[in-house]
Short mmCIF file of C-alpha atoms (C1' of nucleotides) in Angstrom, two decimals:
data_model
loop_
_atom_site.label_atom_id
_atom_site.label_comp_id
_atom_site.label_asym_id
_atom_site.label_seq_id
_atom_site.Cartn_x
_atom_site.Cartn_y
_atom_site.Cartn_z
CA UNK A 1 93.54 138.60 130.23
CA UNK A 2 92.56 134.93 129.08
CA UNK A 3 89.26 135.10 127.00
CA UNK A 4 88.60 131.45 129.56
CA UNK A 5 88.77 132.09 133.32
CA UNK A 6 90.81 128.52 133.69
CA UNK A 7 94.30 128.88 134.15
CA UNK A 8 96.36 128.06 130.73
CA UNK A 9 99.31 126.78 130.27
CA UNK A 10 101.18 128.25 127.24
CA UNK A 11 101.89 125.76 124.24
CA UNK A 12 104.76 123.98 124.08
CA UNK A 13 107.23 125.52 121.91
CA UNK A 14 108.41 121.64 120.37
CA UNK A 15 104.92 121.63 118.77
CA UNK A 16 105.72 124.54 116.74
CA UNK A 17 108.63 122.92 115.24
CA UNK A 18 107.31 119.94 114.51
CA UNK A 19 104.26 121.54 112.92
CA UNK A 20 106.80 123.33 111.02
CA UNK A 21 108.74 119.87 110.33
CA UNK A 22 105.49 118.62 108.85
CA UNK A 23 105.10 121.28 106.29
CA UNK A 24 108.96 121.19 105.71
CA UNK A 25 108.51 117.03 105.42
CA UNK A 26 105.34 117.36 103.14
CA UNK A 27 107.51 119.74 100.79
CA UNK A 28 110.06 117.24 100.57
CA UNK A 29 107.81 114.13 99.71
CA UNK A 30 105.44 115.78 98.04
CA UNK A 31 108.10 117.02 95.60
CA UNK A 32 109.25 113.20 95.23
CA UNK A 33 105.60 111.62 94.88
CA UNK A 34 102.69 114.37 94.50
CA UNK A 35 100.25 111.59 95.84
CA UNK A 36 102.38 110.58 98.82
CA UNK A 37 100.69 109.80 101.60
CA UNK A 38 99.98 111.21 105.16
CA UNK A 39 101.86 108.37 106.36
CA UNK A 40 104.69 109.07 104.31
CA UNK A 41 104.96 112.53 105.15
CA UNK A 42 104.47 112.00 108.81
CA UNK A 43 107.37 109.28 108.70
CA UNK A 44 109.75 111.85 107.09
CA UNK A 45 108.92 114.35 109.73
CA UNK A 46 109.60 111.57 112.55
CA UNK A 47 106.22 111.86 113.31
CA UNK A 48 103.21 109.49 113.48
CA UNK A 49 100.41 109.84 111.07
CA UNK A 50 97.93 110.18 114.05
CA UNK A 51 99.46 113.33 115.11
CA UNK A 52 99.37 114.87 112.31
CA UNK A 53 95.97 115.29 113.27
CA UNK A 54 96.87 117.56 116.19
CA UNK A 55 98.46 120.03 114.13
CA UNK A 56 95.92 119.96 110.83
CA UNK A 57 92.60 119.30 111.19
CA UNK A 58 92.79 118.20 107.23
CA UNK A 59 95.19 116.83 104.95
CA UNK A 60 94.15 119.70 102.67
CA UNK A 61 94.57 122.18 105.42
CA UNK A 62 97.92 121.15 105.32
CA UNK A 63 98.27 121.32 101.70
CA UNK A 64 96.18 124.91 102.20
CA UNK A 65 99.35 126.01 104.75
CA UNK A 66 101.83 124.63 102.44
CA UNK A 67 100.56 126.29 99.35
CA UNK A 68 99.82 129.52 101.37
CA UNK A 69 103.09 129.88 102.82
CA UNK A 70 105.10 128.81 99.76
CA UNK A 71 103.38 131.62 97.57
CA UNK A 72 104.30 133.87 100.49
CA UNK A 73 108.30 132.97 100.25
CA UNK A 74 107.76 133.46 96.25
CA UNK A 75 105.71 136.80 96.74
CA UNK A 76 108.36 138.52 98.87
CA UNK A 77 111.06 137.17 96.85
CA UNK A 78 109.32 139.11 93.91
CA UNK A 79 109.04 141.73 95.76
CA UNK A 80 110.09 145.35 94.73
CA UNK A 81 111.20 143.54 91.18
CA UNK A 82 110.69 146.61 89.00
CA UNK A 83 113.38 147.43 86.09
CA UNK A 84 113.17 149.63 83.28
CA UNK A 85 113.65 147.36 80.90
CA UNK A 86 111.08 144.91 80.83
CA UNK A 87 113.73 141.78 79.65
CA UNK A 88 115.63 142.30 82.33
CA UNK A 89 112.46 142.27 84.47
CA UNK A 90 111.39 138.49 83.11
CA UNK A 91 115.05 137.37 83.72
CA UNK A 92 114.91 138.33 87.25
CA UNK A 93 111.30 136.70 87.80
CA UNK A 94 113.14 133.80 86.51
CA UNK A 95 116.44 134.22 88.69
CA UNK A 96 114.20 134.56 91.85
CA UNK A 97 111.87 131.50 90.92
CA UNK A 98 115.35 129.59 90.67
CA UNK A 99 116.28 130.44 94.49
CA UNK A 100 112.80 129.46 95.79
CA UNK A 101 112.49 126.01 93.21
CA UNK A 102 111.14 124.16 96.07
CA UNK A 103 108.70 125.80 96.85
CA UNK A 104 107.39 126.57 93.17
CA UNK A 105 107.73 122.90 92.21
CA UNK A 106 105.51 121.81 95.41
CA UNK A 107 102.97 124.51 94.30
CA UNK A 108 102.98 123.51 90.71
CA UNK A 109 102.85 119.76 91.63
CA UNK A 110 99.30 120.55 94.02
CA UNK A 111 98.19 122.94 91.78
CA UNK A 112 97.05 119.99 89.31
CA UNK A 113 94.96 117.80 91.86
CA UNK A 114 91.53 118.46 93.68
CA UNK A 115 90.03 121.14 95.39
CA UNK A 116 93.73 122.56 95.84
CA UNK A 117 93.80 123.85 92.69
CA UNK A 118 92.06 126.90 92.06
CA UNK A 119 93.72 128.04 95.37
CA UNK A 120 96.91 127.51 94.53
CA UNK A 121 96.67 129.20 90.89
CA UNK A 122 95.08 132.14 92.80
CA UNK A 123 98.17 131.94 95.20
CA UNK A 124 100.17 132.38 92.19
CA UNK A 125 98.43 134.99 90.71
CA UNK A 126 100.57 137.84 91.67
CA UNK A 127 103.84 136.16 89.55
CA UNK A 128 101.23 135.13 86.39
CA UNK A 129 100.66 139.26 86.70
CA UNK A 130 104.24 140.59 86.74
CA UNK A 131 104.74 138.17 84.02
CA UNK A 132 102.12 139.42 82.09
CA UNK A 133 103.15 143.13 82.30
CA UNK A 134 106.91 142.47 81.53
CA UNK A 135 105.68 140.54 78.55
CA UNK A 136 103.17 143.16 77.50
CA UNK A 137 105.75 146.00 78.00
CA UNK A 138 108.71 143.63 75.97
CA UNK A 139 105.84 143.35 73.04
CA UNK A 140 105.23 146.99 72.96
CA UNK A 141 108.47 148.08 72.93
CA UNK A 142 110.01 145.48 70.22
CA UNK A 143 112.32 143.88 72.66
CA UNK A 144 110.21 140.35 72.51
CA UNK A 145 108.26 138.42 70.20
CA UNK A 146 105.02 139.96 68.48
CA UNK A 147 104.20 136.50 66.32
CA UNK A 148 102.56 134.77 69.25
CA UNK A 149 99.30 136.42 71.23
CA UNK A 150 100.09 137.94 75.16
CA UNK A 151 98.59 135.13 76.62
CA UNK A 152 100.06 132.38 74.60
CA UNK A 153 103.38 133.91 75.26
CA UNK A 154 102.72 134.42 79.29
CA UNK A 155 101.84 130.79 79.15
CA UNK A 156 104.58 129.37 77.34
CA UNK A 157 106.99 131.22 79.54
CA UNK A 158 105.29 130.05 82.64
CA UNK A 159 105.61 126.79 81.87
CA UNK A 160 109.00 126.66 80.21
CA UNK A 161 110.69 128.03 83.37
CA UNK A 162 108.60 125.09 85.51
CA UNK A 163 110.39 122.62 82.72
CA UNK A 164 113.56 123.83 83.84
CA UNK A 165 113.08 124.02 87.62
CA UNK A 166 111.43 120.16 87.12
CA UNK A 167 114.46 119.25 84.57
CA UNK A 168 116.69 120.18 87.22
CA UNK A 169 114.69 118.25 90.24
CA UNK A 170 115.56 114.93 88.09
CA UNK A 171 119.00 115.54 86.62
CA UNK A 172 120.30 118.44 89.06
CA UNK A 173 122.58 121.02 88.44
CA UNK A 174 124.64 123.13 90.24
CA UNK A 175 122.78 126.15 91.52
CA UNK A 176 124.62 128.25 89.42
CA UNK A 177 124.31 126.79 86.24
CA UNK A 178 120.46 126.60 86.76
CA UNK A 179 120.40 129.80 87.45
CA UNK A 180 121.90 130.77 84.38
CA UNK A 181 119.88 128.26 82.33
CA UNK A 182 116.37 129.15 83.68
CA UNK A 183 116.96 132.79 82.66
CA UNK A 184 118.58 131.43 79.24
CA UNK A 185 115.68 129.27 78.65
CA UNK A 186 113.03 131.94 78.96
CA UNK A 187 114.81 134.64 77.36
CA UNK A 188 114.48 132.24 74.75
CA UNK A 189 110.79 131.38 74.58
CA UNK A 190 110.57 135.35 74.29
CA UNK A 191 112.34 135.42 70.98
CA UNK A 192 116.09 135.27 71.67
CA UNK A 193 118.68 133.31 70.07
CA UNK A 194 120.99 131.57 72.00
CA UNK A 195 123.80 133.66 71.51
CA UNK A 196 121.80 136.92 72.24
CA UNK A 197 120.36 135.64 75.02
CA UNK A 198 123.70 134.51 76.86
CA UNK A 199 125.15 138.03 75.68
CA UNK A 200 121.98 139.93 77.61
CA UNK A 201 122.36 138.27 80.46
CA UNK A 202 126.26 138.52 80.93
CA UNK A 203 125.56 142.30 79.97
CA UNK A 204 123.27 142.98 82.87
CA UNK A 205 124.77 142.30 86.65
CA UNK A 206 121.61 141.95 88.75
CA UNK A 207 121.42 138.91 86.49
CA UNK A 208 125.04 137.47 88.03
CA UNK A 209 124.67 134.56 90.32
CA UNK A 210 124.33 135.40 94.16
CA UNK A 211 124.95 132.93 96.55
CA UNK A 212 121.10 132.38 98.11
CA UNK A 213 121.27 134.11 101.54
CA UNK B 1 92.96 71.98 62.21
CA UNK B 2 91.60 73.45 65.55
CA UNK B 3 93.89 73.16 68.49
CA UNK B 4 91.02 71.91 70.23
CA UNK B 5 88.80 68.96 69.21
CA UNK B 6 85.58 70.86 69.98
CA UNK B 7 83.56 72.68 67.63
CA UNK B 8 84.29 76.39 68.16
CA UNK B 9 82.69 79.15 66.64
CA UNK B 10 84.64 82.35 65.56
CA UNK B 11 84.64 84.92 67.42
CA UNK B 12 81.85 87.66 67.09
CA UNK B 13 82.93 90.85 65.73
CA UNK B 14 81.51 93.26 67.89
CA UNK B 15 83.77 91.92 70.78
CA UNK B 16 86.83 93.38 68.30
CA UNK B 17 84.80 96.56 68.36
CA UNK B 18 84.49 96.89 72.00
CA UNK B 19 87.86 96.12 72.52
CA UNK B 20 88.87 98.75 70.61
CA UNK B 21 86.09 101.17 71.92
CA UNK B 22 87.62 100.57 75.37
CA UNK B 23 91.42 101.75 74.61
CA UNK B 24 89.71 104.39 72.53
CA UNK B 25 87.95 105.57 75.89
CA UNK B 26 91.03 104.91 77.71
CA UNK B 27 93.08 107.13 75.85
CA UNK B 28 90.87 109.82 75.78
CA UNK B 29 90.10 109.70 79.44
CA UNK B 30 93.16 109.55 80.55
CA UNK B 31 94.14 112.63 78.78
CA UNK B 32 91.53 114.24 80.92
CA UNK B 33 92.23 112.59 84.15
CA UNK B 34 95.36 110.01 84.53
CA UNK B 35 93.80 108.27 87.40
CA UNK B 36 90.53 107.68 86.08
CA UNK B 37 88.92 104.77 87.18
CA UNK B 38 88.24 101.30 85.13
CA UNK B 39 84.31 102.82 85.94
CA UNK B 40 85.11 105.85 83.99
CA UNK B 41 86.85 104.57 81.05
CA UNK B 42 84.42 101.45 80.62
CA UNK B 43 81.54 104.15 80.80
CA UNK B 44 83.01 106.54 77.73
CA UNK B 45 83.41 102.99 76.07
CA UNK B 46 80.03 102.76 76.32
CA UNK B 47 80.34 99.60 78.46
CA UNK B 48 80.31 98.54 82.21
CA UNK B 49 83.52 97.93 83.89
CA UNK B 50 82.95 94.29 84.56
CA UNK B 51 83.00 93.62 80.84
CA UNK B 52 86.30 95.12 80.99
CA UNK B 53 87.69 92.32 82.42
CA UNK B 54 86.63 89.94 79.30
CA UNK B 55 88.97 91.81 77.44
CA UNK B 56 91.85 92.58 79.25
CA UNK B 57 93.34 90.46 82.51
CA UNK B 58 94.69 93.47 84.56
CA UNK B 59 94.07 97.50 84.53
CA UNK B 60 97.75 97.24 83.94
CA UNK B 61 97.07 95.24 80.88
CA UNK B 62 95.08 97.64 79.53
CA UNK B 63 97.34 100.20 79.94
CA UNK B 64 100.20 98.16 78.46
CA UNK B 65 98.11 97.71 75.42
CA UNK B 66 97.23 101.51 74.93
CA UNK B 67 101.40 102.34 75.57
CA UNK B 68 102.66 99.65 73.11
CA UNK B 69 99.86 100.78 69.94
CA UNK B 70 100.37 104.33 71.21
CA UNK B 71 104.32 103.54 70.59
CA UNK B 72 103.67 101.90 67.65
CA UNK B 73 101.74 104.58 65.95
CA UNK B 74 104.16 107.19 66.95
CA UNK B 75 107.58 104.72 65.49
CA UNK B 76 105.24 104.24 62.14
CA UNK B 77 104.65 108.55 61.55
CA UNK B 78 108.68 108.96 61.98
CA UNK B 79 109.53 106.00 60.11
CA UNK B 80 111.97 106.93 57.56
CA UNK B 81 112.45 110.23 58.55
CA UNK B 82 116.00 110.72 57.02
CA UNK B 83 116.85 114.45 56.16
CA UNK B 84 120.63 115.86 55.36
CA UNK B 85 119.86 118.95 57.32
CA UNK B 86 119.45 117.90 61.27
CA UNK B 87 117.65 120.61 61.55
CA UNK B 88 114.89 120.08 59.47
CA UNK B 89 114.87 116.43 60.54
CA UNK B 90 114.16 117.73 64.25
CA UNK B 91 111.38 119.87 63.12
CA UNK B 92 109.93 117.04 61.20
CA UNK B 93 110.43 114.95 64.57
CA UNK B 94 108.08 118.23 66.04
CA UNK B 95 106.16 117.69 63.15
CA UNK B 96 105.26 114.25 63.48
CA UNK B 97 104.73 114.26 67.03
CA UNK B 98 101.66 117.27 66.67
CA UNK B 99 100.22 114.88 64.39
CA UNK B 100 100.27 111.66 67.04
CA UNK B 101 99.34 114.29 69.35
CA UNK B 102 96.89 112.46 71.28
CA UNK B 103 98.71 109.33 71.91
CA UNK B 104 101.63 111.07 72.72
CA UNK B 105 100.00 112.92 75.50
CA UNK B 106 98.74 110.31 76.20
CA UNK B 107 101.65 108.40 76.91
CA UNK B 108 103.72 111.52 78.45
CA UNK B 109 100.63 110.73 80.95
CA UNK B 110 101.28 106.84 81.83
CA UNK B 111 104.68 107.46 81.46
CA UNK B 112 104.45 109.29 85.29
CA UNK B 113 102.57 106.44 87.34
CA UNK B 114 103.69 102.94 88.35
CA UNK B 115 105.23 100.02 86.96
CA UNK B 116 104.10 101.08 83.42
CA UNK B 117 107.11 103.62 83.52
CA UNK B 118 109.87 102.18 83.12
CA UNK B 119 108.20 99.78 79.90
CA UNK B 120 106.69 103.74 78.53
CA UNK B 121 110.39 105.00 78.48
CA UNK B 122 111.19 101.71 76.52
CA UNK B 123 108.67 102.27 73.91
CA UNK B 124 109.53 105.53 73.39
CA UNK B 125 113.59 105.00 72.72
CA UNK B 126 113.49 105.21 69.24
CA UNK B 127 112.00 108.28 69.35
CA UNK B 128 114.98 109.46 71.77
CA UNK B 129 117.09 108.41 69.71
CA UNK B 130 116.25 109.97 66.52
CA UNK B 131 116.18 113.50 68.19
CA UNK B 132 119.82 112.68 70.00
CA UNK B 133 121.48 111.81 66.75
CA UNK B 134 119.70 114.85 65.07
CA UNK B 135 120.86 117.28 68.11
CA UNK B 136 124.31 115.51 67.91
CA UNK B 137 124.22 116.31 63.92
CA UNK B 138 123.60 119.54 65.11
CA UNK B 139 126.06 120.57 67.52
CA UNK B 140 128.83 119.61 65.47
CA UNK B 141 127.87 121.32 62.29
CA UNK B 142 127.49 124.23 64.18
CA UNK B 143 123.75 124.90 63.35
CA UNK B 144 122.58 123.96 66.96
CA UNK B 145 123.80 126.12 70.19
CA UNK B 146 126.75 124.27 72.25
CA UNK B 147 126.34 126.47 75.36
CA UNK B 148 124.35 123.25 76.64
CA UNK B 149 125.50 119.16 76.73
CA UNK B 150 123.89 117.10 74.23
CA UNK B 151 122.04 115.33 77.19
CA UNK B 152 120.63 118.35 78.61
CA UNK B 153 119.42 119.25 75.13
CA UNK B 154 117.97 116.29 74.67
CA UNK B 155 115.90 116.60 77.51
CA UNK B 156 115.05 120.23 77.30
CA UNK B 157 113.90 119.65 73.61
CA UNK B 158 111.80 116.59 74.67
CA UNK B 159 110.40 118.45 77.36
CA UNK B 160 109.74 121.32 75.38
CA UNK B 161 107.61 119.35 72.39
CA UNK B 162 105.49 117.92 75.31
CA UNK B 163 104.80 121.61 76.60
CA UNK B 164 103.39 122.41 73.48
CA UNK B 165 101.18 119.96 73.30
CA UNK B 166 100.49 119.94 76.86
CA UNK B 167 99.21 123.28 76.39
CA UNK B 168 97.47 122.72 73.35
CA UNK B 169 95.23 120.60 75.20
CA UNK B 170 94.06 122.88 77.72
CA UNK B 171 93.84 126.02 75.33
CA UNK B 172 93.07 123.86 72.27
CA UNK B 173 95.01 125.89 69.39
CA UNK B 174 93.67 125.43 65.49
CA UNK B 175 95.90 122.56 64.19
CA UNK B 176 97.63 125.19 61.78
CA UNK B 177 98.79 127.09 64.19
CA UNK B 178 99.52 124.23 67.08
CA UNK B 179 101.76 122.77 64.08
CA UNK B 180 103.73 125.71 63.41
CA UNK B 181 104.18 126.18 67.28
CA UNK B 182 105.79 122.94 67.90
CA UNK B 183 108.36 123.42 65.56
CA UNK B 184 108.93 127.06 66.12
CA UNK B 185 109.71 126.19 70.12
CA UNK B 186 111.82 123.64 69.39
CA UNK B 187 114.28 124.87 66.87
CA UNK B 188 114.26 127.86 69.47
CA UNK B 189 115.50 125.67 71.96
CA UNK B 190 118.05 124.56 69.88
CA UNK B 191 119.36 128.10 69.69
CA UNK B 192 117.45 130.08 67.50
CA UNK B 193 115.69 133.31 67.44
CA UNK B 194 112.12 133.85 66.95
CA UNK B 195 112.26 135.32 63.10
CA UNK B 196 115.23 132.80 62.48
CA UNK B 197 113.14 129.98 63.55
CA UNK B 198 109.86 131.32 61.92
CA UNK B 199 112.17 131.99 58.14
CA UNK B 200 113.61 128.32 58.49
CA UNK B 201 109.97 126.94 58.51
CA UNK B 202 109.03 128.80 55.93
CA UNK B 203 111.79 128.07 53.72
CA UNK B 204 111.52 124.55 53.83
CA UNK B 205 108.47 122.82 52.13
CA UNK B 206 108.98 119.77 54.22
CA UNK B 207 107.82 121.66 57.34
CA UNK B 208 104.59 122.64 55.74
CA UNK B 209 101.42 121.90 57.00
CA UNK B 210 99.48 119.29 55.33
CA UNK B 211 96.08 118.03 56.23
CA UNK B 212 96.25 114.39 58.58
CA UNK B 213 95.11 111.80 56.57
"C1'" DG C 1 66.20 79.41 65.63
"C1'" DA C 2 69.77 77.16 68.19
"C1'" DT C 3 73.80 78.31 70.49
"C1'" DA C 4 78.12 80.04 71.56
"C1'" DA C 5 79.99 84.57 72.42
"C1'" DC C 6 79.57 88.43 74.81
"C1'" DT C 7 77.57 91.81 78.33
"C1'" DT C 8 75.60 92.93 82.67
"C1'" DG C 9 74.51 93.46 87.49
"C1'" DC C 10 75.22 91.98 91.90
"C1'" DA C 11 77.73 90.36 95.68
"C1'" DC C 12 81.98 89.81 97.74
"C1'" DA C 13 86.98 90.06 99.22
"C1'" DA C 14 91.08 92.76 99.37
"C1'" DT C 15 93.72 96.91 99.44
"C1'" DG C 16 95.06 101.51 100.73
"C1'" DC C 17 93.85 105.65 102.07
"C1'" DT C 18 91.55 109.37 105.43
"C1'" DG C 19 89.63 110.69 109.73
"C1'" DT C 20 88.24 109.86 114.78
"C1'" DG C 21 88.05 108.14 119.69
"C1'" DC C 22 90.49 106.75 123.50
"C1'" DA C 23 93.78 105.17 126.81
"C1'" DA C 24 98.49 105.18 127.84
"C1'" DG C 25 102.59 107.05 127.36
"C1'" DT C 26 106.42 111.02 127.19
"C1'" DT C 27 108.15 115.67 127.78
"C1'" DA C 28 108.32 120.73 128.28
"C1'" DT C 29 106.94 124.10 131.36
"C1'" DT C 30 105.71 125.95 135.71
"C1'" DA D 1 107.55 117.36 141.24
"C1'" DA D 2 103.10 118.43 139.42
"C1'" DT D 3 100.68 118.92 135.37
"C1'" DA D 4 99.23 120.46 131.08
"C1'" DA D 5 100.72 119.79 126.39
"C1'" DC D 6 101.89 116.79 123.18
"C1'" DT D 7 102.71 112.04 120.96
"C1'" DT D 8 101.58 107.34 120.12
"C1'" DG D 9 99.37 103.00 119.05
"C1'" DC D 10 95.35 100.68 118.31
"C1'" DA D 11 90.82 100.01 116.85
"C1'" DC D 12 87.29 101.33 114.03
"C1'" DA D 13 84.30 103.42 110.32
"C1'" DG D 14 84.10 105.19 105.77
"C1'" DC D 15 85.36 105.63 101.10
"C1'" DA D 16 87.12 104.51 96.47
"C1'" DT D 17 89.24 101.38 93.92
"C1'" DT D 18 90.54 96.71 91.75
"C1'" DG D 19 89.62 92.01 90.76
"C1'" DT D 20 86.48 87.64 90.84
"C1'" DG D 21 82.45 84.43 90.75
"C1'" DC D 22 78.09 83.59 89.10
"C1'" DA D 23 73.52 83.70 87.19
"C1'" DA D 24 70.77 85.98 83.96
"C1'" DG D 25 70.40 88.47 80.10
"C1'" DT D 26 71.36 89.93 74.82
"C1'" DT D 27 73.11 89.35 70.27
"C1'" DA D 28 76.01 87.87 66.41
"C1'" DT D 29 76.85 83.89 63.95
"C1'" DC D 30 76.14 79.34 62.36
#
DNA sequence: GATAACTTGCACAATGCTGTGCAAGTTATT
DNA sequence: AATAACTTGCACAGCATTGTGCAAGTTATC
């Protein structure tokens, strides 16, 4: 059955995990210092920076992997995200990117050096288009903003829910108040007082807090 | 009256110039790329990078320098900025800061990297402080939300001005406009809804827009 | 036009990073 | 217990960057 005649042994299943250690390690320092090092990294797996090299032929391909899989937890937890109502849609973009913060503050951190980039903003591509809809669907209807242009809008709403996810990676909260605030926070940039928005989102249960499975 | 016994001629002008050429370059480099190299920088001054070295001791010095007038131009456009209603004095702050727009980006950008950090933050106190008293003004005459700590606030409406003119940079916005923006995001993070926001402006002369001198 | 002030180019050392080869270990699997 | 799979440490080359010395230019100022 082997595509070579020579008997092969099968992999060692420890060099899965600590492949997956590195990514999980790279995640973790990369969030800290978005120029770490391999070195670095490798250290906080408990790892040596030469085998690193047995896993990833690249640094990048490791950043590739990282960014790759990360936009896969973020796609899936987007997943199925369709409501009616096209406020209650953004709020839940933003309740989901609260649950996977890691991972979208690694992404956003790569996403501004080197090659990485244009990779990593087409990883994210499917959340910049959900965004878009809900926002051109909340224009339409009256239910957000018509002063400022789609894009504009889509843009500032991006990046305000980063602000909060990074706000929170230097002063944390608890889970739950982020939660509430990232939702709070965007609601906002939409159009919403602070008052209104608070009232929508106690109003609306799939916005409640869920402990993260 | 010379220090020194020798004869010593004055310095020649164009050294002055060149000086200033160089954390001219520097600023607008680094608003392009904050680790740009002395090579790049000298090179948009027009110079080489050895001849940086006549002028400044250190890369760090440079830097320093480009922080500390940055600071110093920023202090000078909110000097006696002293309004009865908090919230006009925070859109002023907004205000202000669209107009400095470069050298506040400029030292948002510094303010990430290295040792030059922690003396960035310094520079930019007074600026902190003015918006802290103005949210505190706020909160307790009830025309700023209190859902949120004054800390948090603080943050989120720092954060906030800098998105705007983040994004201003890489989707350049006509000044008009850019100036309205800055003010409109940040009295909505204070609390306020879009047409609220966009009637204060408007009723308040202050908040115009009026040609940089 | 003499000369000090300034710029330049080159060479060089030092640093910190990536990537590779190799020989010698350790450990999971068979 | 044999052995392939994996890790490690070391040495080395390559690259980009900063910072310095020096000799030769250019130019503003006296």
């Amino acid at each position: 059955m082997n595509t070579e005649s020579v008997a092969t042994r099968a992999p060692r299943r420890d060099a899965a995990e600590n492949r997956a250690a590195l990514l999980l390690a790279a995640k973790v320092v990369l969030n800290r210092d978005p120029s770490a090092s391999l070195e670095t990294i490798a250290a906080e797996a408990g790892l040596s920076r030469r085998s690193v090299y047995g896993h990833f032929v690249n640094r990048d391909e490791l950043l590739l992997e990282l960014v790759t899989s990360g936009a896969r937890r973020v796609a899936i937890s987007l997943e199925g995200l369709s409501h009616p109502d096209p406020l209650v849609r953004l709020a839940l973009i933003a309740s989901r990117l609260w649950q996977e913060i890691e991972s979208v503050r690694m992404m956003a951190v790569i996403a501004i050096r080197g090659p990485l980039a244009s990779h990593t903003a087409a990883a994210l591509d499917p959340v910049r288009r959900i965004v878009r809809e809900a926002i051109t669907d909340g224009q339409r209807d009256g239910s957000m903003r018509n002063d400022l242009g789609r894009e504009l809008l889509a843009r500032l709403v991006e990046d305000t829910a980063l602000l909060v996810l990074e706000e929170s990676a230097e002063h944390p909260l608890p889970a739950r108040e982020g939660h509430n605030l990232v939702m709070l926070m965007t609601l906002g940039v939409v159009g919403y007082g602070w008052r209104d928005a608070q009232n929508f989102i106690d109003a609306h249960h799939e916005l409640d807090w869920t402990i993260p499975s």
